[in-house]
Amino acid sequence: MSLSISRRAFMMFSGLALAGTLTLAQAAPVSFDVPLTGAQQVPPVTTPGSGNAKLTYDPSTRVVTWNITFSGLTSPATMAHFHGPAPTGKNASPKVWISQKGAMEVTSPMTGQATLSPDEAKMFEAGDMYINVHTKNNPGGEIRGQVMPPKGS
């Protein structure tokens, strides 16, 4: 009889564990906006330029899609990336190219998508990535926005 109870308990816990795994794997994509400003650069950049990134992120596939617009920059945009890991106020290396690698000029809007590595996904979900648009006058970046996915994503 105790063997039968143990089997039932094992099957119940296995079923619950499987259900939990399926729930995580089927997390819904989330959409959110990231404002881009010179004030978020480190150090801050005085610029009339600004921008906005409309992002969608699917945690089950680690795919991020973007539609990034900008205007008013002090010179032509030269490239754009997701950088990380870095909280607000800190700098980090580029992780994911937003603009076409090797292009000498970038125009608004920039659209695209990428599949993040498991490490990049952890950074992204933790809010430890930022978007940086670099320009000829500000090669370190003219406008920047911290990627802060909505809670629960």
PDB file of C-alpha atoms in Angstrom:
ATOM      1  CA  MET A   1       0.000   0.000   0.000  1.00  0.00           C
ATOM      2  CA  SER A   2       2.801   2.474   0.796  1.00  0.00           C
ATOM      3  CA  LEU A   3       4.324   1.703  -2.605  1.00  0.00           C
ATOM      4  CA  SER A   4       1.043   2.682  -4.246  1.00  0.00           C
ATOM      5  CA  ILE A   5       0.899   5.973  -2.309  1.00  0.00           C
ATOM      6  CA  SER A   6       4.521   6.729  -3.217  1.00  0.00           C
ATOM      7  CA  ARG A   7       3.789   6.131  -6.896  1.00  0.00           C
ATOM      8  CA  ARG A   8       0.747   8.415  -6.768  1.00  0.00           C
ATOM      9  CA  ALA A   9       2.731  11.110  -4.983  1.00  0.00           C
ATOM     10  CA  PHE A  10       5.541  10.790  -7.539  1.00  0.00           C
ATOM     11  CA  MET A  11       3.111  11.046 -10.455  1.00  0.00           C
ATOM     12  CA  MET A  12       1.371  14.054  -8.909  1.00  0.00           C
ATOM     13  CA  PHE A  13       4.624  15.927  -8.274  1.00  0.00           C
ATOM     14  CA  SER A  14       5.922  15.011 -11.742  1.00  0.00           C
ATOM     15  CA  GLY A  15       2.725  16.355 -13.298  1.00  0.00           C
ATOM     16  CA  LEU A  16       2.965  19.587 -11.330  1.00  0.00           C
ATOM     17  CA  ALA A  17       6.612  20.022 -12.323  1.00  0.00           C
ATOM     18  CA  LEU A  18       5.766  19.437 -15.996  1.00  0.00           C
ATOM     19  CA  ALA A  19       2.874  21.896 -15.817  1.00  0.00           C
ATOM     20  CA  GLY A  20       5.184  24.518 -14.305  1.00  0.00           C
ATOM     21  CA  THR A  21       7.743  23.967 -17.062  1.00  0.00           C
ATOM     22  CA  LEU A  22       5.098  24.293 -19.779  1.00  0.00           C
ATOM     23  CA  THR A  23       3.806  27.511 -18.189  1.00  0.00           C
ATOM     24  CA  LEU A  24       7.291  29.058 -18.282  1.00  0.00           C
ATOM     25  CA  ALA A  25       7.900  27.913 -21.847  1.00  0.00           C
ATOM     26  CA  GLN A  26       4.643  29.487 -22.999  1.00  0.00           C
ATOM     27  CA  ALA A  27       5.208  32.937 -21.452  1.00  0.00           C
ATOM     28  CA  ALA A  28       3.538  35.562 -23.601  1.00  0.00           C
ATOM     29  CA  PRO A  29       5.608  38.129 -25.516  1.00  0.00           C
ATOM     30  CA  VAL A  30       5.718  41.581 -23.944  1.00  0.00           C
ATOM     31  CA  SER A  31       5.823  44.947 -25.722  1.00  0.00           C
ATOM     32  CA  PHE A  32       7.194  48.148 -24.230  1.00  0.00           C
ATOM     33  CA  ASP A  33       8.802  51.489 -25.076  1.00  0.00           C
ATOM     34  CA  VAL A  34      12.280  52.767 -24.219  1.00  0.00           C
ATOM     35  CA  PRO A  35      12.870  56.550 -24.442  1.00  0.00           C
ATOM     36  CA  LEU A  36      16.307  57.534 -25.804  1.00  0.00           C
ATOM     37  CA  THR A  37      17.930  60.766 -24.593  1.00  0.00           C
ATOM     38  CA  GLY A  38      21.352  62.366 -24.277  1.00  0.00           C
ATOM     39  CA  ALA A  39      20.819  62.740 -20.521  1.00  0.00           C
ATOM     40  CA  GLN A  40      20.989  58.939 -20.161  1.00  0.00           C
ATOM     41  CA  GLN A  41      24.449  58.790 -21.762  1.00  0.00           C
ATOM     42  CA  VAL A  42      27.392  58.240 -19.393  1.00  0.00           C
ATOM     43  CA  PRO A  43      28.645  60.928 -19.189  1.00  0.00           C
ATOM     44  CA  PRO A  44      25.523  62.867 -20.270  1.00  0.00           C
ATOM     45  CA  VAL A  45      25.508  64.436 -23.749  1.00  0.00           C
ATOM     46  CA  THR A  46      23.884  67.802 -24.481  1.00  0.00           C
ATOM     47  CA  THR A  47      21.866  67.214 -27.637  1.00  0.00           C
ATOM     48  CA  PRO A  48      18.577  68.318 -29.139  1.00  0.00           C
ATOM     49  CA  GLY A  49      18.240  64.712 -30.321  1.00  0.00           C
ATOM     50  CA  SER A  50      15.918  62.114 -28.899  1.00  0.00           C
ATOM     51  CA  GLY A  51      14.397  58.811 -29.850  1.00  0.00           C
ATOM     52  CA  ASN A  52      12.158  55.950 -28.892  1.00  0.00           C
ATOM     53  CA  ALA A  53      12.529  52.195 -29.113  1.00  0.00           C
ATOM     54  CA  LYS A  54       9.403  50.073 -29.417  1.00  0.00           C
ATOM     55  CA  LEU A  55      10.450  46.593 -28.324  1.00  0.00           C
ATOM     56  CA  THR A  56       8.733  43.213 -28.212  1.00  0.00           C
ATOM     57  CA  TYR A  57      10.384  40.392 -26.309  1.00  0.00           C
ATOM     58  CA  ASP A  58       9.377  36.725 -26.223  1.00  0.00           C
ATOM     59  CA  PRO A  59      10.993  35.046 -23.211  1.00  0.00           C
ATOM     60  CA  SER A  60      10.172  31.557 -24.487  1.00  0.00           C
ATOM     61  CA  THR A  61      12.227  32.046 -27.674  1.00  0.00           C
ATOM     62  CA  ARG A  62      14.536  34.868 -26.414  1.00  0.00           C
ATOM     63  CA  VAL A  63      13.635  36.852 -29.579  1.00  0.00           C
ATOM     64  CA  VAL A  64      13.627  40.645 -29.300  1.00  0.00           C
ATOM     65  CA  THR A  65      12.192  42.783 -32.115  1.00  0.00           C
ATOM     66  CA  TRP A  66      12.640  46.511 -32.413  1.00  0.00           C
ATOM     67  CA  ASN A  67      11.398  49.598 -34.185  1.00  0.00           C
ATOM     68  CA  ILE A  68      13.652  52.491 -33.191  1.00  0.00           C
ATOM     69  CA  THR A  69      13.101  56.074 -34.274  1.00  0.00           C
ATOM     70  CA  PHE A  70      15.274  59.116 -33.620  1.00  0.00           C
ATOM     71  CA  SER A  71      15.581  62.709 -34.749  1.00  0.00           C
ATOM     72  CA  GLY A  72      17.427  65.943 -34.032  1.00  0.00           C
ATOM     73  CA  LEU A  73      20.863  64.380 -33.573  1.00  0.00           C
ATOM     74  CA  THR A  74      23.882  66.705 -33.832  1.00  0.00           C
ATOM     75  CA  SER A  75      25.356  64.659 -36.693  1.00  0.00           C
ATOM     76  CA  PRO A  76      24.541  61.524 -38.699  1.00  0.00           C
ATOM     77  CA  ALA A  77      23.994  58.327 -36.724  1.00  0.00           C
ATOM     78  CA  THR A  78      26.784  55.841 -37.399  1.00  0.00           C
ATOM     79  CA  MET A  79      25.674  52.724 -35.498  1.00  0.00           C
ATOM     80  CA  ALA A  80      23.378  51.414 -32.781  1.00  0.00           C
ATOM     81  CA  HIS A  81      23.586  48.501 -30.343  1.00  0.00           C
ATOM     82  CA  PHE A  82      22.222  46.866 -27.240  1.00  0.00           C
ATOM     83  CA  HIS A  83      24.989  47.136 -24.623  1.00  0.00           C
ATOM     84  CA  GLY A  84      25.364  45.163 -21.414  1.00  0.00           C
ATOM     85  CA  PRO A  85      25.567  44.135 -18.715  1.00  0.00           C
ATOM     86  CA  ALA A  86      25.111  47.587 -17.200  1.00  0.00           C
ATOM     87  CA  PRO A  87      22.567  49.145 -14.871  1.00  0.00           C
ATOM     88  CA  THR A  88      21.494  52.758 -15.344  1.00  0.00           C
ATOM     89  CA  GLY A  89      24.496  55.078 -15.055  1.00  0.00           C
ATOM     90  CA  LYS A  90      27.119  52.503 -16.074  1.00  0.00           C
ATOM     91  CA  ASN A  91      28.701  51.706 -19.431  1.00  0.00           C
ATOM     92  CA  ALA A  92      29.258  48.306 -21.036  1.00  0.00           C
ATOM     93  CA  SER A  93      30.338  46.758 -24.315  1.00  0.00           C
ATOM     94  CA  PRO A  94      28.010  46.211 -27.274  1.00  0.00           C
ATOM     95  CA  LYS A  95      26.225  42.851 -27.197  1.00  0.00           C
ATOM     96  CA  VAL A  96      23.710  42.954 -30.065  1.00  0.00           C
ATOM     97  CA  TRP A  97      23.922  45.033 -33.235  1.00  0.00           C
ATOM     98  CA  ILE A  98      20.778  47.004 -34.027  1.00  0.00           C
ATOM     99  CA  SER A  99      22.162  48.746 -37.105  1.00  0.00           C
ATOM    100  CA  GLN A 100      23.783  46.839 -39.923  1.00  0.00           C
ATOM    101  CA  LYS A 101      27.330  46.009 -38.871  1.00  0.00           C
ATOM    102  CA  GLY A 102      29.808  47.916 -41.022  1.00  0.00           C
ATOM    103  CA  ALA A 103      27.313  50.481 -42.329  1.00  0.00           C
ATOM    104  CA  MET A 104      28.717  54.016 -42.088  1.00  0.00           C
ATOM    105  CA  GLU A 105      25.366  55.785 -41.702  1.00  0.00           C
ATOM    106  CA  VAL A 106      22.183  54.752 -39.962  1.00  0.00           C
ATOM    107  CA  THR A 107      18.762  56.210 -40.696  1.00  0.00           C
ATOM    108  CA  SER A 108      15.560  56.311 -38.705  1.00  0.00           C
ATOM    109  CA  PRO A 109      13.590  54.111 -38.335  1.00  0.00           C
ATOM    110  CA  MET A 110      15.694  51.039 -37.575  1.00  0.00           C
ATOM    111  CA  THR A 111      13.760  47.780 -37.526  1.00  0.00           C
ATOM    112  CA  GLY A 112      14.903  44.251 -36.903  1.00  0.00           C
ATOM    113  CA  GLN A 113      15.117  41.343 -34.550  1.00  0.00           C
ATOM    114  CA  ALA A 114      17.654  39.093 -32.855  1.00  0.00           C
ATOM    115  CA  THR A 115      17.668  35.926 -30.809  1.00  0.00           C
ATOM    116  CA  LEU A 116      19.477  36.628 -27.553  1.00  0.00           C
ATOM    117  CA  SER A 117      21.899  34.121 -26.079  1.00  0.00           C
ATOM    118  CA  PRO A 118      20.873  32.710 -22.681  1.00  0.00           C
ATOM    119  CA  ASP A 119      23.294  35.139 -20.956  1.00  0.00           C
ATOM    120  CA  GLU A 120      22.030  38.105 -23.002  1.00  0.00           C
ATOM    121  CA  ALA A 121      18.430  37.121 -22.175  1.00  0.00           C
ATOM    122  CA  LYS A 122      19.234  37.181 -18.442  1.00  0.00           C
ATOM    123  CA  MET A 123      20.760  40.671 -18.818  1.00  0.00           C
ATOM    124  CA  PHE A 124      17.812  41.867 -20.900  1.00  0.00           C
ATOM    125  CA  GLU A 125      15.172  40.522 -18.497  1.00  0.00           C
ATOM    126  CA  ALA A 126      17.040  41.980 -15.471  1.00  0.00           C
ATOM    127  CA  GLY A 127      17.128  45.501 -16.985  1.00  0.00           C
ATOM    128  CA  ASP A 128      20.916  45.328 -17.425  1.00  0.00           C
ATOM    129  CA  MET A 129      20.978  46.271 -21.112  1.00  0.00           C
ATOM    130  CA  TYR A 130      20.672  49.638 -22.798  1.00  0.00           C
ATOM    131  CA  ILE A 131      20.222  50.884 -26.350  1.00  0.00           C
ATOM    132  CA  ASN A 132      22.838  53.306 -27.620  1.00  0.00           C
ATOM    133  CA  VAL A 133      22.740  55.332 -30.849  1.00  0.00           C
ATOM    134  CA  HIS A 134      26.229  56.533 -31.809  1.00  0.00           C
ATOM    135  CA  THR A 135      26.877  59.552 -34.051  1.00  0.00           C
ATOM    136  CA  LYS A 136      29.794  61.104 -35.900  1.00  0.00           C
ATOM    137  CA  ASN A 137      29.998  63.927 -33.301  1.00  0.00           C
ATOM    138  CA  ASN A 138      29.455  61.544 -30.362  1.00  0.00           C
ATOM    139  CA  PRO A 139      31.152  58.247 -31.227  1.00  0.00           C
ATOM    140  CA  GLY A 140      30.627  56.955 -27.666  1.00  0.00           C
ATOM    141  CA  GLY A 141      26.885  57.485 -28.080  1.00  0.00           C
ATOM    142  CA  GLU A 142      24.585  60.487 -28.399  1.00  0.00           C
ATOM    143  CA  ILE A 143      21.292  59.069 -27.129  1.00  0.00           C
ATOM    144  CA  ARG A 144      20.687  56.121 -24.860  1.00  0.00           C
ATOM    145  CA  GLY A 145      17.833  54.304 -23.136  1.00  0.00           C
ATOM    146  CA  GLN A 146      17.871  51.682 -20.403  1.00  0.00           C
ATOM    147  CA  VAL A 147      15.868  48.584 -21.383  1.00  0.00           C
ATOM    148  CA  MET A 148      13.452  47.933 -18.516  1.00  0.00           C
ATOM    149  CA  PRO A 149      11.008  45.162 -19.455  1.00  0.00           C
ATOM    150  CA  PRO A 150       7.685  45.323 -17.599  1.00  0.00           C
ATOM    151  CA  LYS A 151       7.614  43.372 -14.348  1.00  0.00           C
ATOM    152  CA  GLY A 152       6.422  39.817 -14.772  1.00  0.00           C
ATOM    153  CA  SER A 153       8.024  39.314 -18.192  1.00  0.00           C
TER     154      SER A 153
END
